[in-house]
Every structure is written in C-alpha cells, then in structure tokens.
Short mmCIF file of C-alpha atoms and ligand atoms in Angstrom, two decimals:
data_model
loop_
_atom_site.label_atom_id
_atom_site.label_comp_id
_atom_site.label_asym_id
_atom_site.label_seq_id
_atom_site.Cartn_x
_atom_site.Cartn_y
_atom_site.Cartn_z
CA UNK F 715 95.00 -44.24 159.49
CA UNK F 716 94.99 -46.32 162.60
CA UNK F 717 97.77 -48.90 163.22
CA UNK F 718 95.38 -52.04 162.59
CA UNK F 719 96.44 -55.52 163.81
CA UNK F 720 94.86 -58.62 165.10
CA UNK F 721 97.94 -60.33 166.96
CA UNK F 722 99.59 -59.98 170.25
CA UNK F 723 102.09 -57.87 169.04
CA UNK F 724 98.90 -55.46 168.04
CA UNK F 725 97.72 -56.37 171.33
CA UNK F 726 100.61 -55.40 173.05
CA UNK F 727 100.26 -51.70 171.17
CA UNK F 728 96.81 -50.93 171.95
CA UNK F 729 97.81 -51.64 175.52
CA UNK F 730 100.49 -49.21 175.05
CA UNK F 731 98.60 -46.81 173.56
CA UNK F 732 95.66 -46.77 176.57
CA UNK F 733 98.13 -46.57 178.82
CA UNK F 734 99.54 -43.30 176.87
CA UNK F 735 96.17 -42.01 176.91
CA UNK F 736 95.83 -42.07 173.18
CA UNK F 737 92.64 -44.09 172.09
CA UNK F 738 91.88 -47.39 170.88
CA UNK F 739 88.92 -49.73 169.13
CA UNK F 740 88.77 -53.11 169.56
CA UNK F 741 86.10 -55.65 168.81
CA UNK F 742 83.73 -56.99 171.55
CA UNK F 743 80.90 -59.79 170.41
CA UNK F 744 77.99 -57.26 169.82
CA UNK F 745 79.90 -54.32 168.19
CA UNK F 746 83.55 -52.24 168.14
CA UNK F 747 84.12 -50.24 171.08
CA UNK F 748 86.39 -47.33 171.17
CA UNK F 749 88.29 -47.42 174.37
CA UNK F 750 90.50 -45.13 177.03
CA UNK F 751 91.55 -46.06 180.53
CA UNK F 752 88.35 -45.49 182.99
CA UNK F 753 91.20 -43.62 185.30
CA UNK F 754 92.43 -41.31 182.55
CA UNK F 755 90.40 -38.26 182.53
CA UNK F 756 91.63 -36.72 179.35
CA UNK F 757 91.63 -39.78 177.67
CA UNK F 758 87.92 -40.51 178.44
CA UNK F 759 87.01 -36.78 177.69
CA UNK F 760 88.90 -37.38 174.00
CA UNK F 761 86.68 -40.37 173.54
CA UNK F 762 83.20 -37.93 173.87
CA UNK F 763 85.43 -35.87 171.35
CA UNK F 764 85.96 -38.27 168.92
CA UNK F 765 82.12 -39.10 168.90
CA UNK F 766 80.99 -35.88 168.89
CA UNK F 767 79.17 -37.26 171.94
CA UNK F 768 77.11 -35.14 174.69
CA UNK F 769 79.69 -35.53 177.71
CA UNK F 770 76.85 -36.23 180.45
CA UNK F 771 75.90 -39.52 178.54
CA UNK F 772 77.74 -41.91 180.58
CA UNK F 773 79.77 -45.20 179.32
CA UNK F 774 80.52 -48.65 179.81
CA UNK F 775 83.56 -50.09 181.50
CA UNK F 776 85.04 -53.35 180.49
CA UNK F 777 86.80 -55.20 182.46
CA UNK F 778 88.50 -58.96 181.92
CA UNK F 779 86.62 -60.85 184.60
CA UNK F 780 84.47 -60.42 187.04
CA UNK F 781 87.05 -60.08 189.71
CA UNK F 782 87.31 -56.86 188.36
CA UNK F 783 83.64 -55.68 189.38
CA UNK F 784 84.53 -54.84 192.83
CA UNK F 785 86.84 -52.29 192.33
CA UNK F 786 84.10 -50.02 190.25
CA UNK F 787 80.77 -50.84 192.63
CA UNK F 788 79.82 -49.66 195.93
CA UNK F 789 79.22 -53.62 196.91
CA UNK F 790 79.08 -56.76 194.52
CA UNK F 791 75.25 -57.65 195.20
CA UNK F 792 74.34 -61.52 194.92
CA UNK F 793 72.06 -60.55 191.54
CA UNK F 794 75.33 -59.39 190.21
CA UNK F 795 77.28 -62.37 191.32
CA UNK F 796 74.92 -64.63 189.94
CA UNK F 797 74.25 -62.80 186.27
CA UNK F 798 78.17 -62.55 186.28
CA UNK F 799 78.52 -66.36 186.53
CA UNK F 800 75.74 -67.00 184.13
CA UNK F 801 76.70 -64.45 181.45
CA UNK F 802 80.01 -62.97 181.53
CA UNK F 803 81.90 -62.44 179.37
CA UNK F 804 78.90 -62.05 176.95
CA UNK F 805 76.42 -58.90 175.78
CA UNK F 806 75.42 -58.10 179.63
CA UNK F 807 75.85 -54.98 181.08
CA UNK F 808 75.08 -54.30 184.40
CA UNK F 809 74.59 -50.67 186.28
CA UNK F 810 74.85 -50.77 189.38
CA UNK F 811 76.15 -47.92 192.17
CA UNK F 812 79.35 -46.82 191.55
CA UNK F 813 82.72 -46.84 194.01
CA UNK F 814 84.00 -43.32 194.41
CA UNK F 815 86.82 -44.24 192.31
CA UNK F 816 85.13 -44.72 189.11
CA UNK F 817 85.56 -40.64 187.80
CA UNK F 818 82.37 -38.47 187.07
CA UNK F 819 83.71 -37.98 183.46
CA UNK F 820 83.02 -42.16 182.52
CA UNK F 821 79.50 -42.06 184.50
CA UNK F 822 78.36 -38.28 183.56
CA UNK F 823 78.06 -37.83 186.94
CA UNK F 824 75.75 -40.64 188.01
CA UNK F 825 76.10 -42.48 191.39
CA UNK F 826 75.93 -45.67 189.41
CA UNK F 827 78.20 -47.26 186.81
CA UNK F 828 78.27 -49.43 183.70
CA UNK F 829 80.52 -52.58 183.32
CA UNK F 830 80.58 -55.65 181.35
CA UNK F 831 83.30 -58.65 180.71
CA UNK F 832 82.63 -58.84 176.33
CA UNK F 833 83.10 -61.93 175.38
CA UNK F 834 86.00 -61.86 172.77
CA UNK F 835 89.33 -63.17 172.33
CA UNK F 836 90.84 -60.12 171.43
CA UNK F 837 88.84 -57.37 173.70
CA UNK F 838 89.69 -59.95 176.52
CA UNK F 839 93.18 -60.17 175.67
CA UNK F 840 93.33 -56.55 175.30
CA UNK F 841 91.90 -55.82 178.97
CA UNK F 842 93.83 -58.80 180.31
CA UNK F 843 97.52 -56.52 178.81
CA UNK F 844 96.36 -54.01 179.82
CA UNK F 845 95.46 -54.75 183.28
CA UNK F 846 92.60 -51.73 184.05
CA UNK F 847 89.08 -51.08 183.62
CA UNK F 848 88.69 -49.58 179.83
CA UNK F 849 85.63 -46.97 179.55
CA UNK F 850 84.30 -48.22 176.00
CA UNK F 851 81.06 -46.66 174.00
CA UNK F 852 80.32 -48.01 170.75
CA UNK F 853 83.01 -46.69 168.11
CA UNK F 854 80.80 -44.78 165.74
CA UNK F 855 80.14 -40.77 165.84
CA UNK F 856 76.84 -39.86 167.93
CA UNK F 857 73.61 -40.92 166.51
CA UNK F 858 75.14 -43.53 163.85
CA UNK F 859 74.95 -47.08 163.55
CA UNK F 860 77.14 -49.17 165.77
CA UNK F 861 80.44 -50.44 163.93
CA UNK F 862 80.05 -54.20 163.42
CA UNK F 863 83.58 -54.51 161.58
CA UNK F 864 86.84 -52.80 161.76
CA UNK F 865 86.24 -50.81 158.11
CA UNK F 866 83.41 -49.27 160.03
CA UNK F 867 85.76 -47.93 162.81
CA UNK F 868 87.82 -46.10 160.05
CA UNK F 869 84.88 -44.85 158.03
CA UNK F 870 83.29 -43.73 161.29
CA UNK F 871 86.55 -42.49 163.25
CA UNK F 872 89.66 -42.59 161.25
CA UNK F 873 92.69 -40.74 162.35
CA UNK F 874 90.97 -40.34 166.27
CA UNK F 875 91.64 -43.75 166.77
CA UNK F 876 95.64 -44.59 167.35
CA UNK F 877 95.57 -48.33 167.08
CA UNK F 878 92.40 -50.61 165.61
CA UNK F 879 92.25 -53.90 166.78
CA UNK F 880 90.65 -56.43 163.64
CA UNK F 881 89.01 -59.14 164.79
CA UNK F 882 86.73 -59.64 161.93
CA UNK F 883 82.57 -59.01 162.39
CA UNK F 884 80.78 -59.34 165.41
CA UNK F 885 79.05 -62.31 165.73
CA UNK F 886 75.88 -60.54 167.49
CA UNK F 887 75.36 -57.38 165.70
CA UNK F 888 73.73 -55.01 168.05
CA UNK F 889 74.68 -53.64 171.39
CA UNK F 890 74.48 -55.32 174.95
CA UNK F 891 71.40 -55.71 177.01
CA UNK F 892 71.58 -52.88 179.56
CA UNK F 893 69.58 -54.10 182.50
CA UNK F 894 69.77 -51.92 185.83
CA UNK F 895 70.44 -53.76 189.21
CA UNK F 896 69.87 -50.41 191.52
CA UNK F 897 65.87 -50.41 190.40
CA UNK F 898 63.03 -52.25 192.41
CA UNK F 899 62.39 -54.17 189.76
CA UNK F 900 65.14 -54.81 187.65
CA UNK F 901 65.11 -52.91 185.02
CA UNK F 902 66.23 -53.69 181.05
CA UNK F 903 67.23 -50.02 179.96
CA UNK F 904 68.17 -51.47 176.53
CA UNK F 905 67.23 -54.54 175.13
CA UNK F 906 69.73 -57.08 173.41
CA UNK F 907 70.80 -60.49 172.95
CA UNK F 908 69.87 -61.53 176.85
CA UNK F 909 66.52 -60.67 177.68
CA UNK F 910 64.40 -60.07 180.30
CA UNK F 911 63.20 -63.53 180.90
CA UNK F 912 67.05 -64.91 180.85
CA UNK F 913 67.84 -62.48 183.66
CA UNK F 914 64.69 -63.26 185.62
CA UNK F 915 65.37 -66.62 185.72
CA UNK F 916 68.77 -66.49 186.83
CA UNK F 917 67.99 -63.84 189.70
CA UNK F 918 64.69 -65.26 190.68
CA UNK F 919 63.16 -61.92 190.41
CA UNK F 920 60.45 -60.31 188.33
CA UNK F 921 62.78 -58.10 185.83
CA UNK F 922 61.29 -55.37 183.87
CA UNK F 923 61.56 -55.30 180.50
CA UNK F 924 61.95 -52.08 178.40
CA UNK F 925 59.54 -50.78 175.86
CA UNK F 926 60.73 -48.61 173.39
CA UNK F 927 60.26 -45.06 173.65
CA UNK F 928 61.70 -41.71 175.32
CA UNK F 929 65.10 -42.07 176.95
CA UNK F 930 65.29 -43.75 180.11
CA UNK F 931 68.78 -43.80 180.74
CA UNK F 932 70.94 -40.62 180.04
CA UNK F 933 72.25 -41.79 176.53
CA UNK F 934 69.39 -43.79 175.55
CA UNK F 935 67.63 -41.42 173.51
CA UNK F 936 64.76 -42.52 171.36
CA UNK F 937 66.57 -41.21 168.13
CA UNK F 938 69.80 -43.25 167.49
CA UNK F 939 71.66 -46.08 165.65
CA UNK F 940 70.32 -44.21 162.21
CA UNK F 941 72.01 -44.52 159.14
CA UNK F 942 71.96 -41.56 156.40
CA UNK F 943 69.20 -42.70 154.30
CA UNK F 944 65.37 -42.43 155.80
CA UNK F 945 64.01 -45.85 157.73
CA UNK F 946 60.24 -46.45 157.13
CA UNK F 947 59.35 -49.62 159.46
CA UNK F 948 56.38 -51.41 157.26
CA UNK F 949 54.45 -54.28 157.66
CA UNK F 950 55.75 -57.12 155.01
CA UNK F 951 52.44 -56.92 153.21
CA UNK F 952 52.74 -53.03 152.73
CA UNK F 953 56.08 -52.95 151.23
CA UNK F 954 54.78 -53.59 147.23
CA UNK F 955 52.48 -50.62 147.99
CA UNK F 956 54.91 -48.22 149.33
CA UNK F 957 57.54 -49.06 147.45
CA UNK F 958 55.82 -48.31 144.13
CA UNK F 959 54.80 -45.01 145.34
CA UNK F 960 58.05 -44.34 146.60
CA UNK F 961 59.53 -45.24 143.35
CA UNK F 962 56.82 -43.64 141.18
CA UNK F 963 58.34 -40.26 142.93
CA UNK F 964 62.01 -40.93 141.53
CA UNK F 965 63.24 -42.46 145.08
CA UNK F 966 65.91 -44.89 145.15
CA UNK F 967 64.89 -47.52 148.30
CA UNK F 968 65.94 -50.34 149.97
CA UNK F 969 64.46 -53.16 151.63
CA UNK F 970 65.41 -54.90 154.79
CA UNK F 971 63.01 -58.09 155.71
CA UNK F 972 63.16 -61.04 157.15
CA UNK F 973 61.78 -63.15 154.24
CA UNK F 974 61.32 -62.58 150.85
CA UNK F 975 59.08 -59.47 149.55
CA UNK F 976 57.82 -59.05 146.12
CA UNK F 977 56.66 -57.58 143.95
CA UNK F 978 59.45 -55.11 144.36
CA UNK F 979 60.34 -52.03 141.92
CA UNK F 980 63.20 -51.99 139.56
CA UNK F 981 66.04 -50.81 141.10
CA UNK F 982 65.06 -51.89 144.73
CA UNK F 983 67.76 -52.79 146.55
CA UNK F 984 67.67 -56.07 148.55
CA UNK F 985 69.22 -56.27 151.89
CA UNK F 986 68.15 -59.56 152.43
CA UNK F 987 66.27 -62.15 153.20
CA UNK F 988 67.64 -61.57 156.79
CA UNK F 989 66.46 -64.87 158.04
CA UNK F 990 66.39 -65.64 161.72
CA UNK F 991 66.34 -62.59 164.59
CA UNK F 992 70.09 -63.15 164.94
CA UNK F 993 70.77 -63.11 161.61
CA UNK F 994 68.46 -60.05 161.87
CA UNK F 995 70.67 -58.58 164.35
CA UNK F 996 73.96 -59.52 162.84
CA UNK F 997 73.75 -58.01 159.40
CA UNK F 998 71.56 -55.07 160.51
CA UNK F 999 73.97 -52.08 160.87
CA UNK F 1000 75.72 -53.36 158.08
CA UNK F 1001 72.52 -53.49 156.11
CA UNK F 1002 72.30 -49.74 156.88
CA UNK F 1003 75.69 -48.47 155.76
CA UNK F 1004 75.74 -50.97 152.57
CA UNK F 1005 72.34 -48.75 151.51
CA UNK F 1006 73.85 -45.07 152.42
CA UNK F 1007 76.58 -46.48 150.56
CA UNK F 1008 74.10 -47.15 147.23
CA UNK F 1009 72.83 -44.09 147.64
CA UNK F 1010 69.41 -45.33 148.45
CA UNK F 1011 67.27 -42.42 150.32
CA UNK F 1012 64.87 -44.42 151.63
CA UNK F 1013 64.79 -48.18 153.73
CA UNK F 1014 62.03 -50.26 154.23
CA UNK F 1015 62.34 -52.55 156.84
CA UNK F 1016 60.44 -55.09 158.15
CA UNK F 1017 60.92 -56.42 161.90
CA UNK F 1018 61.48 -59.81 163.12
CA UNK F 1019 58.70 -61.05 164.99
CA UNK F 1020 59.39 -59.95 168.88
CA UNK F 1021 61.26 -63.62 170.28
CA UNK F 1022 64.85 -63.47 171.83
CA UNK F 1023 67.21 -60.91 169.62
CA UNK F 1024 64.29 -59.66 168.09
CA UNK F 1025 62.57 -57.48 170.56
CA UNK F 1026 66.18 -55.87 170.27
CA UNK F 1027 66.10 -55.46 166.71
CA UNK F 1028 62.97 -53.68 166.81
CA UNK F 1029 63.75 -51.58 169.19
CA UNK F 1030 67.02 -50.60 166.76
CA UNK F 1031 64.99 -50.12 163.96
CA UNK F 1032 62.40 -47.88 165.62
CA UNK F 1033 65.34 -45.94 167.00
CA UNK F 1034 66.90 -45.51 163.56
CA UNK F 1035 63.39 -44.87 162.04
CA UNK F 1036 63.03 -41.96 164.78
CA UNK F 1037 66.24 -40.48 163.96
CA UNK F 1038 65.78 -40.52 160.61
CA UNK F 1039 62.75 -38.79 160.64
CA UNK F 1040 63.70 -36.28 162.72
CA UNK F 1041 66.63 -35.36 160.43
CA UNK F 1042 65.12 -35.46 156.88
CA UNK F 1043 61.91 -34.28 157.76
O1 LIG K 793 77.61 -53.79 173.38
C1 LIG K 793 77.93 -52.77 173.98
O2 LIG K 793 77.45 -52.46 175.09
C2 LIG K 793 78.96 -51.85 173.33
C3 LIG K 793 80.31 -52.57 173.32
C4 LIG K 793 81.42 -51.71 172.79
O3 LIG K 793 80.59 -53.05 174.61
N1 LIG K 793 79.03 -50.58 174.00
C5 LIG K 793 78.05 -49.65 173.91
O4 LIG K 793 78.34 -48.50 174.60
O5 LIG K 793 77.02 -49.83 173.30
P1 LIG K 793 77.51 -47.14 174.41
O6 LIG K 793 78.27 -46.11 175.18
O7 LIG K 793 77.31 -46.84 172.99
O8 LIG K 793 76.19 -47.40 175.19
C6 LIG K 793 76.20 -47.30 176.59
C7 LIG K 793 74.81 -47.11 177.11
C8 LIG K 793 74.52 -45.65 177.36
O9 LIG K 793 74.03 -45.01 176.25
C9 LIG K 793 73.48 -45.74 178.46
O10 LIG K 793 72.23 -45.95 177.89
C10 LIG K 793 73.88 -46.99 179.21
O11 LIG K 793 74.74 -47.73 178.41
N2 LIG K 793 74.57 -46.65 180.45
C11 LIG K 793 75.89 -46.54 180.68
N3 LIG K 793 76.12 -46.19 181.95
C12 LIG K 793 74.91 -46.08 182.53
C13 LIG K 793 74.47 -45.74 183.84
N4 LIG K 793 75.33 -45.45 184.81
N5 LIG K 793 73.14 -45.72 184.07
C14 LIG K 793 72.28 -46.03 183.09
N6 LIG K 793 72.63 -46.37 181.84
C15 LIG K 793 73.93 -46.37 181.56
MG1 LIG K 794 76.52 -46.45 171.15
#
C-alpha cells in the first residue's frame, strides 16, 4: 500500500518521494494523476510502467503557475498568455512547441508539449514543494477509466505508487480539455469541461472543436476510458426494449441516464438519475467501476444532451463503448 495522506506533512513526502524518483498520485479537479519529475527520465519511464502504457503516448506536465510555462515552450504565445489568465489553474491543457529541455521520454518524441496549472489545493501545494514541472497522466492502467477518488488509485495502481495524496473526489469527473495552440485553427484534441466556444472567445479566434472518432493526438485513441463490463450507448426511449432482451438472455445490466428510465427489468441496476452534464461528468467513471464491481456485464447509457460538459461526456462514453466492444466482442 501507498503511504496515503492529505496534510502538509503528506505533502512534504510526496515531494520527497518525486524528488527520489519514486512515484506519486495526487488529486487534480478533473481526475488523480500519477506523477514523476518531467526531468527524471527513469522516473517518467516507471510511470508508462506502472500503466502498462505505450511509451510514445506523450503526457501532461503540471506546473504551479503559469510562470512556470516558459521554461517547457519554445515561446509563451499571447493565446497562451491570455487562456492562462482566463483558466489556470483549471481543466485546460495547452500543447504547444516544446523547449529542448522538456525530455523526449514526457512528449514521446513530439516537438510540442503538454502543460496545465490543475486547479487543486493539494496538486498545487504539491507542485508548489516540490518546486519542478511534474509529468502527470491519469492514474489508472491503459485503457481504464480515469480515477476520480483516491480508492481508485489503489485498486488501479497499488504498490507502484509510493505515496497517495487524498483529497477526496474530483469535483469535475472527466479529464481536461486538450486544445492545441501550434494548429491553424486551434484545435480541441479532447473535449472537457472548457469548450471550444470558451476558448474562442477568450483568444478571439475561430477554435476547432473535436468530433469524436480515430485518434488525433498520439494517446487519444478512439478506444479508452472503458470499464470491464460492455457499454451500449442507447437512446432513453430504447432502453425498456433492450434491456428486456438483454435480460431475457440471463444478462445482468446496468443503466446510466440522465433522467429516470422505466420500465426497467428486475435486477437492473440503477446508476442514476445522473442529472445535469456535470453531474453527468462527475459520477461517470465512478458509475463504471460501481457496475464492474456488481458484476453487471452489460451498461446502458444514455448521453447528456451535447451543452457545456456534455459534448465531453459523450465523447467518454463513445470511447468506453468502443473499447468495450472491441474487447468482448
Ligand atoms: O485532466 C487531466 O488532463 C489529467 C489530470 C491528471 O491532469 N491528466 C490526463 O493525462 O488526462 P493523460 O496522460 O491521461 O492524457 C494526456 C493526453 C494524451 O493522451 C494526449 O492525447 C494529450 O494529452 N497530449 C499530451 N501531450 C500531447 C502533445 N504533445 N500533443 C498532443 N496531445 C498531447
Ligand atoms: Mg488518461
């Protein structure tokens, strides 16, 4: 087991431990990241091992403030400059091309890099300790659902992790917005609680927003954040149908909706009603492991309609549907 804390003096050890090159997750707003000094080679190499992640998918580096952006990018741009004063810290990352010192093994060899100020107490007093960009993916083995509390981190990570900072669940849920400042236009590369219209109006610029599909960043694949069971994405008004025939056929199922959906069969399990999109969002990956947990083997969920946090949530839960799939079938 991790050492697991939530004061200074667990602060003060997680700093300790990055700075040993040993590894450590911490909470950010949107989900846990598991973290090793951007400068530490080895370190950042043990954090692809503890994922079981492909080593040219590249990660995000966290930093306290935005006076630390100038020491990872080839030249702080005035987009940057002004998304950093609008959003930071908060659930924006920004790529944009990388200084020479940022090492191949955080950016899989791109000539750009990832970085983001999160916007939590402890991640921020963490980085602040600690005084040095942190290279941070989400803390959950490849393919999984993001953690959203520290339990997660230990069911997802255990022992790989040397000290797990506790700062309770995230309030958002779901990862960052990626949004890429080296493409004519700006680019969202993965959509989240900022969207495309935020960042348009704050740069003045037309910003392109992503639609879900193939990869289009190196670690954006379109199977991913899928739990164990199978995700079916339905329409509200088909979920009586299919879950009776699911049923009929022995299979335990959950459902995931906004609202309320009935009839259901006995023995449905009810993940919900979800509410708002950031509700949505918030209880989502939590949603997932709570049905692998039940043993359900298959979850029906309907999307939020497409405003603010939800285009992100659908783009999670097509994701998770995809990966599903293509594991069971
Ligand atoms: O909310 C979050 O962003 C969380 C917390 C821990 O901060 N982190 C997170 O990291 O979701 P990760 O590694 O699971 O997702 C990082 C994604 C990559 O998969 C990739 O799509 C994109 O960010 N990314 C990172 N560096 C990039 C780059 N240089 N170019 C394009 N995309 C990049
Ligand atoms: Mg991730």
């Amino acid at each position: 087991m991790p050492l697991i804390g939530s004061d200074a003096v667990a602060v003060a050890a997680a700093s300790d431990a990055l700075a040993a090159g040993r590894l450590v997750a911490f909470p950010t707003e949107t989900v846990y990241g598991l973290a090793a000094s951007v400068l530490d080679i080895a370190a950042v190499g043990r954090v692809f091992e503890a994922k079981g992640r492909p080593s040219d998918h590249p990660l995000i580096c966290h930093i306290a403030s935005a006076d630390g952006l100038a020491a990872l990018v080839d030249e702080v741009t005035p987009a940057a400059r002004a998304l950093a004063a609008a959003f930071w810290p908060g659930p924006l990352t920004l790529v944009m091309h990388r200084s020479p010192s940022v090492p191949d093994a955080v950016t899989g060899g791109l000539d750009t890099v990832a970085v983001r100020v999160p916007a939590h107490p402890l991640a921020l007093a963490l980085l602040r300790r600690f005084g040095g960009p942190v290279a941070a993916p989400s803390a959950n083995r490849f393919g999984r659902p993001s953690p959203t509390c520290a339990a997660d981190v230990v069911d997802e990570l255990g022992d790989a992790v040397a000290v797990l900072l506790d700062g309770g669940p995230c309030a958002i849920g779901i990862e960052s917005t990626v949004l890429d400042l080296t493409s004519d236009p700006v680019q969202v590369l993965r959509p989240g609680r900022i969207s495309a219209e935020q960042v348009a109006q704050v740069i003045g610029r037309a910003v392109s927003a992503t639609a879900t599909g193939p990869a289009r960043a190196p670690g954006m694949l379109d199977a991913h954040y899928a739990p164990g069971a199978r995700v079916e994405v339905v329409a509200a008004s088909d979920v009586p149908t299919r879950a009776d025939a699911l049923a009929g056929q022995g299979i335990r199922i959950a459902v995931l909706a906004p609202g309320e959906v009935s009839p259901l069969p006995a023995g449905a399990l009810v993940l919900g009603p979800l509410g708002s999109p950031d509700d949505y969002a918030a209880r989502l990956y939590g949603a997932f492991r709570q049905a692998d947990a039940a043993g359900v083997a298959v979850i029906l969920a309907v999307p939020p309609p497409a405003e603010g946090i939800g285009v992100a949530v659908r783009d999670r839960l097509a994701r998770a549907a995809a990966g599903s799939s293509r594991r069971t079938g």
